Short mmCIF file of C-alpha atoms in Angstrom, two decimals:
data_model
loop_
_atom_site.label_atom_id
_atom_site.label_comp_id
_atom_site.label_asym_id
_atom_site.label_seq_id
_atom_site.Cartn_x
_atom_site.Cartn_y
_atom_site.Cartn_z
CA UNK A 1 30.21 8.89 -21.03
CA UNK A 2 30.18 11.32 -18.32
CA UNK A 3 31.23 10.69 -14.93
CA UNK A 4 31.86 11.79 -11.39
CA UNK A 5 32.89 9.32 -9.29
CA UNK A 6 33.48 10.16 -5.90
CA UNK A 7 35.45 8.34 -2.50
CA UNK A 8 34.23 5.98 -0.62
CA UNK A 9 32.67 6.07 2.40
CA UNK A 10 34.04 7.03 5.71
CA UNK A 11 33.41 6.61 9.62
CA UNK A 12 35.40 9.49 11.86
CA UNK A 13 35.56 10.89 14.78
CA UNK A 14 35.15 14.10 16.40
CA UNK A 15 37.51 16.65 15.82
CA UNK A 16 39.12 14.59 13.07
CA UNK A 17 39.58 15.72 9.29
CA UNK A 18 38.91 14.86 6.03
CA UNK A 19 39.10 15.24 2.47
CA UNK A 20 36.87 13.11 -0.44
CA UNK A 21 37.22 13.52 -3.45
CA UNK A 22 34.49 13.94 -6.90
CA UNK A 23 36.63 12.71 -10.00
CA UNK A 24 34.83 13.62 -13.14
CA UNK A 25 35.24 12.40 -16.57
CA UNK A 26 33.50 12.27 -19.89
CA UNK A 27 33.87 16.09 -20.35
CA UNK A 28 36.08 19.64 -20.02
CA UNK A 29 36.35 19.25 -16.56
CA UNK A 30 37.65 22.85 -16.02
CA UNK A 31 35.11 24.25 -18.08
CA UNK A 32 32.10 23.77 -15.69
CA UNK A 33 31.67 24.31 -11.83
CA UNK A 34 31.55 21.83 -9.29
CA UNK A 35 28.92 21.81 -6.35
CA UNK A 36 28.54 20.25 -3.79
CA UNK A 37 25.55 19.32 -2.36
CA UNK A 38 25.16 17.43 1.54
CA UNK A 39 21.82 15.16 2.53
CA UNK A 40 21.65 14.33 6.34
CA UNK A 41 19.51 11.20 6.85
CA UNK A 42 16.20 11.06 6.12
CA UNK A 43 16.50 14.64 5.26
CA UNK A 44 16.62 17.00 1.83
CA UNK A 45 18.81 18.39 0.06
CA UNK A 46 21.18 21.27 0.72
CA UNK A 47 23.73 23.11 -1.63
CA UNK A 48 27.23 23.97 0.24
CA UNK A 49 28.53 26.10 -2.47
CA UNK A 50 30.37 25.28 -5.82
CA UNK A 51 34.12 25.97 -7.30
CA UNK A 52 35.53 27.28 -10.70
CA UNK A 53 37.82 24.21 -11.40
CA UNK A 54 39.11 27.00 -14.08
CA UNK A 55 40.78 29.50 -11.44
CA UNK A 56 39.54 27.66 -7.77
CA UNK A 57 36.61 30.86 -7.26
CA UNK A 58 34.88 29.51 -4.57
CA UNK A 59 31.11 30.16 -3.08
CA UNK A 60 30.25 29.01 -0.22
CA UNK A 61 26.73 28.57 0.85
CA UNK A 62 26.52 31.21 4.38
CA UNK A 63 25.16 27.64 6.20
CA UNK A 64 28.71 25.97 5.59
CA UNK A 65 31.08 29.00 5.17
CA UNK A 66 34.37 28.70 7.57
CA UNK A 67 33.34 25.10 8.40
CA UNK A 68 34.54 23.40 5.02
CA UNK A 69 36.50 24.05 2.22
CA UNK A 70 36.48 23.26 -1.29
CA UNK A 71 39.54 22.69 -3.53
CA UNK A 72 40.21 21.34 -7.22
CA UNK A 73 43.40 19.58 -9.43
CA UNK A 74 42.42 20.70 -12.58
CA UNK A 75 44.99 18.57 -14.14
CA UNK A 76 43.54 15.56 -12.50
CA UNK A 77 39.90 16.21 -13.18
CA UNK A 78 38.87 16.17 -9.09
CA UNK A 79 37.50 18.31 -6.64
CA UNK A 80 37.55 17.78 -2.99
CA UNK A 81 35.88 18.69 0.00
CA UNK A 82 37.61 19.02 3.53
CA UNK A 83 37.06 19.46 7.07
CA UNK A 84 39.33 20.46 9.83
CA UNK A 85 37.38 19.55 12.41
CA UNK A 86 34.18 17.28 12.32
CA UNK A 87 31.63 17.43 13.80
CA UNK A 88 28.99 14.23 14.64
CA UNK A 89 26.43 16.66 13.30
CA UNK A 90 28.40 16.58 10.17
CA UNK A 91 26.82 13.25 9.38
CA UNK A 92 25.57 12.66 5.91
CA UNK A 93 25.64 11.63 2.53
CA UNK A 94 27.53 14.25 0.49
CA UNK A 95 26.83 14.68 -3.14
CA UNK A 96 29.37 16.30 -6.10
CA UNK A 97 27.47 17.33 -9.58
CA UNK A 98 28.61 19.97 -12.63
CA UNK A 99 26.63 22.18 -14.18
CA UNK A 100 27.31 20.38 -17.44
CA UNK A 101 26.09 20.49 -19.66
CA UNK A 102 23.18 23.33 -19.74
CA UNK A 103 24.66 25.33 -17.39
CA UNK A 104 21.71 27.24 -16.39
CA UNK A 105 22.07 26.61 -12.64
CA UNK A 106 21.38 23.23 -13.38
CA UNK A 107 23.41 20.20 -12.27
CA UNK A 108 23.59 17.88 -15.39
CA UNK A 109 25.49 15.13 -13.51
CA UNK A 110 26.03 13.91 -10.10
CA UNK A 111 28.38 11.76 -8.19
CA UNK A 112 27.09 8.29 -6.54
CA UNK A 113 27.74 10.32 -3.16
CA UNK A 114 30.21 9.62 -0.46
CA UNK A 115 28.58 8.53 2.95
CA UNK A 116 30.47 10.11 6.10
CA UNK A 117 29.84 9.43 9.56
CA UNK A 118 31.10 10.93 12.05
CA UNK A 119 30.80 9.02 15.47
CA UNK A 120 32.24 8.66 18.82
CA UNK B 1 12.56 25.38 6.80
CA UNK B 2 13.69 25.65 3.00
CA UNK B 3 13.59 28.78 1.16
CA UNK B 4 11.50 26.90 -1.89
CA UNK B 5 8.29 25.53 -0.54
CA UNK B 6 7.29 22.04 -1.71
CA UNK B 7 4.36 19.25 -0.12
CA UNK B 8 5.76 16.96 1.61
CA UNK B 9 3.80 14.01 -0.46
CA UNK B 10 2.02 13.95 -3.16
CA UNK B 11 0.44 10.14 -4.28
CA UNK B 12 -1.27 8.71 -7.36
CA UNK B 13 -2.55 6.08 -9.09
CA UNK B 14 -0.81 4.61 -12.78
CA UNK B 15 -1.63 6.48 -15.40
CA UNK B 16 -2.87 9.68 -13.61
CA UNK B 17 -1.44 13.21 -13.79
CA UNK B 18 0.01 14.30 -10.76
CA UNK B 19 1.43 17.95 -10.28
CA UNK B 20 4.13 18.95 -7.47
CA UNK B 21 4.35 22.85 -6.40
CA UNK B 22 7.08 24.92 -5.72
CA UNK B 23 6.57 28.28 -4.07
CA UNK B 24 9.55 30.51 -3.82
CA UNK B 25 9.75 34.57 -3.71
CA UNK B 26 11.12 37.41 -5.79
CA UNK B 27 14.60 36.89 -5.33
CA UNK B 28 14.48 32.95 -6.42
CA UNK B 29 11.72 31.88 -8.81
CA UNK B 30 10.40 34.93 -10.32
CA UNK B 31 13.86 36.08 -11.47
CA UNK B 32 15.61 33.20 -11.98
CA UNK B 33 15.52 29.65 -13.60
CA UNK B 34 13.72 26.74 -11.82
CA UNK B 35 15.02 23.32 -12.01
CA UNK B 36 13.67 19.64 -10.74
CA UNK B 37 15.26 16.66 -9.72
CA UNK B 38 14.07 13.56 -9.35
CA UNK B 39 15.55 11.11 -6.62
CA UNK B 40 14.67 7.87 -6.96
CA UNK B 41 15.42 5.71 -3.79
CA UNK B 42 18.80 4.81 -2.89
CA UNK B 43 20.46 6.86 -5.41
CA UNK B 44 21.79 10.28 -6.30
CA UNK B 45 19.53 12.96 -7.75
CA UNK B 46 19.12 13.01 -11.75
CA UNK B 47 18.23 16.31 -13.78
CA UNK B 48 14.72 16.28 -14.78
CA UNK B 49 13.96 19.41 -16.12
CA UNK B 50 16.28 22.70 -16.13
CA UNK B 51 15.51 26.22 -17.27
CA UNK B 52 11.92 26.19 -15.95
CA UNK B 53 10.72 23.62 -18.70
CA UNK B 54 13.31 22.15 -20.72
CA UNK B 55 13.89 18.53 -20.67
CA UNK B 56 17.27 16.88 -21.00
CA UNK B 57 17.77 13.59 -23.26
CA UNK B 58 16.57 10.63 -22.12
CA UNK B 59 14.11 12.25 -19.85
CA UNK B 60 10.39 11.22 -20.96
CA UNK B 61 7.81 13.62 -22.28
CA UNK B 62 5.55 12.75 -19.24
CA UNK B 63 7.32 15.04 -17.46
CA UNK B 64 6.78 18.53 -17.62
CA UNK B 65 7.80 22.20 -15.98
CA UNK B 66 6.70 25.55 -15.83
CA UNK B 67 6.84 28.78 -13.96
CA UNK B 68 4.40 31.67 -13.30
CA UNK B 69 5.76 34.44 -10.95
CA UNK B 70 6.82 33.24 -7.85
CA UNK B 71 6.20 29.52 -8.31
CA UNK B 72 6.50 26.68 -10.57
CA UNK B 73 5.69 23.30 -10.99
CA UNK B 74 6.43 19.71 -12.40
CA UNK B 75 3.65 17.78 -13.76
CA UNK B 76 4.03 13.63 -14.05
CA UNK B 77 1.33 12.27 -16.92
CA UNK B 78 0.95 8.54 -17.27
CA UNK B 79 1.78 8.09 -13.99
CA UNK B 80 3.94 5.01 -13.72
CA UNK B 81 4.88 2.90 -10.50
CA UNK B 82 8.65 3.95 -11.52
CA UNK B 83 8.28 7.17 -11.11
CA UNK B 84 7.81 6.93 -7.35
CA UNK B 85 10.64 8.94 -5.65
CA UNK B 86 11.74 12.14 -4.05
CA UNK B 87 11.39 15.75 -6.27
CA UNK B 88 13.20 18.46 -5.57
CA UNK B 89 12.60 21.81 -7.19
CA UNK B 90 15.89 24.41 -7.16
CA UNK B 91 16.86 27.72 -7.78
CA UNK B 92 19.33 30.60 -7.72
CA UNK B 93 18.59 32.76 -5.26
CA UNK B 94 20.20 36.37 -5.28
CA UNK B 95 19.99 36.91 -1.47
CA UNK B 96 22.72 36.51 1.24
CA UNK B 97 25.66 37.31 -2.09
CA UNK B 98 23.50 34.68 -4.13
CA UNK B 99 23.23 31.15 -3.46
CA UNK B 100 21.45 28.10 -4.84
CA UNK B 101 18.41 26.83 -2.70
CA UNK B 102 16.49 23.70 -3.17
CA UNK B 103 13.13 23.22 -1.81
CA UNK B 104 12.52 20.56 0.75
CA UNK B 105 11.30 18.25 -1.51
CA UNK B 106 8.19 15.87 -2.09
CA UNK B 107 7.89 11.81 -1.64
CA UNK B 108 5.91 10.84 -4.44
CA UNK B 109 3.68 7.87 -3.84
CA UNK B 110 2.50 5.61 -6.78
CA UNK B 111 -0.59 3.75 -5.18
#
């Protein structure tokens, strides 16, 4: 069965960082990107950008470039996504899913989401 | 404002056909693959249909894709009160180095 099963949920602060993490399972891990995708409440959907879990090739969507960073342990099967600094803006759910298994630009299987809020 | 251009809301009653838009441009759409997810509430997003109008397994035949130019569209037969969620239509775009856009998405009523 395929999987990604993501962190839990966290409450921050301003200024603080963080890294969750998008297991996945149920499949060649390395052999399919990871993106990552963030919902604000109430609100749509946005992609942030995806990673190669093959060789770490990054894209970053231009809306979230310099602001967060993605990263992978291919041997592990996970991907994260960090900030440096957060911002209370930075509120949302945030959503991993791989473009198994039809590739086409198409995200085959998500994550349940990790909720972050970020709150003084 | 999203680059793909969805209503808002879109409502039916069981058993009707209900059809959602998605208007995009040149460098989306027309030259690349659509794709639709369906959100139902509470939960993460599930593929519904990817490359325009394939359907992965498991997904019923009620629902339906296609693209003409510059905008596409999922179509919901047999309209059941399940099927009320959020639908989100997606797309490579090859502006700004290429990214993937989704549009803003529609709230599906089931009256």
């Amino acid at each position: 069965e395929v999987q990604l099963v993501q962190s839990g949920a966290e409450v921050k602060k301003p200024g603080e960082s963080l890294r969750i993490s998008c297991k996945g399972s149920g499949y060649i891990f390395s052999n399919y990107w990871i993106t990552w995708v963030r919902q604000m409440p109430g609100k749509g959907l946005e992609w942030m950008g995806r990673i190669d879990p093959s060789d770490s090739y990054t894209k970053y969507s231009p809306s979230f470039q310099g602001h967060v960073t993605f990263s992978v342990d291919k041997s592990s099967s996970i991907a994260y996504l960090q900030w440096s600094s957060l911002k209370p803006s930075d509120t949302a759910m945030y959503y991993c899913a791989t473009t198994y298994p039809y590739r086409s630009g198409s995200f085959g299987f998500w994550g349940q989401g990790t909720l972050v809020i970020v709150s003084s | 404002q999203s680059v793909l251009t969805q209503p808002p809301s879109a409502s039916g009653t069981p058993g009707q056909r209900v059809t959602i838009s998605c208007s995009g441009s040149s460098s989306n759409i027309e030259t690349n693959t659509v794709n639709w997810y369906q959100q139902l509430p509470g939960t993460a997003p599930k593929l519904l249909v990817y490359g325009n109008d394939q359907r992965p397994s498991g997904v019923p035949d009620r629902f339906s894709g296609s693209k003409s130019g510059t905008s596409a569209s999922l179509s919901i037969s047999g309209l059941q009160s399940e099927d009320e969620a959020d639908y989100y239509c997606a797309a490579w775009d090859d502006s700004l180095n290429g990214r993937s856009v989704f549009g803003g998405g529609t709230k599906l009523t089931v009256l």
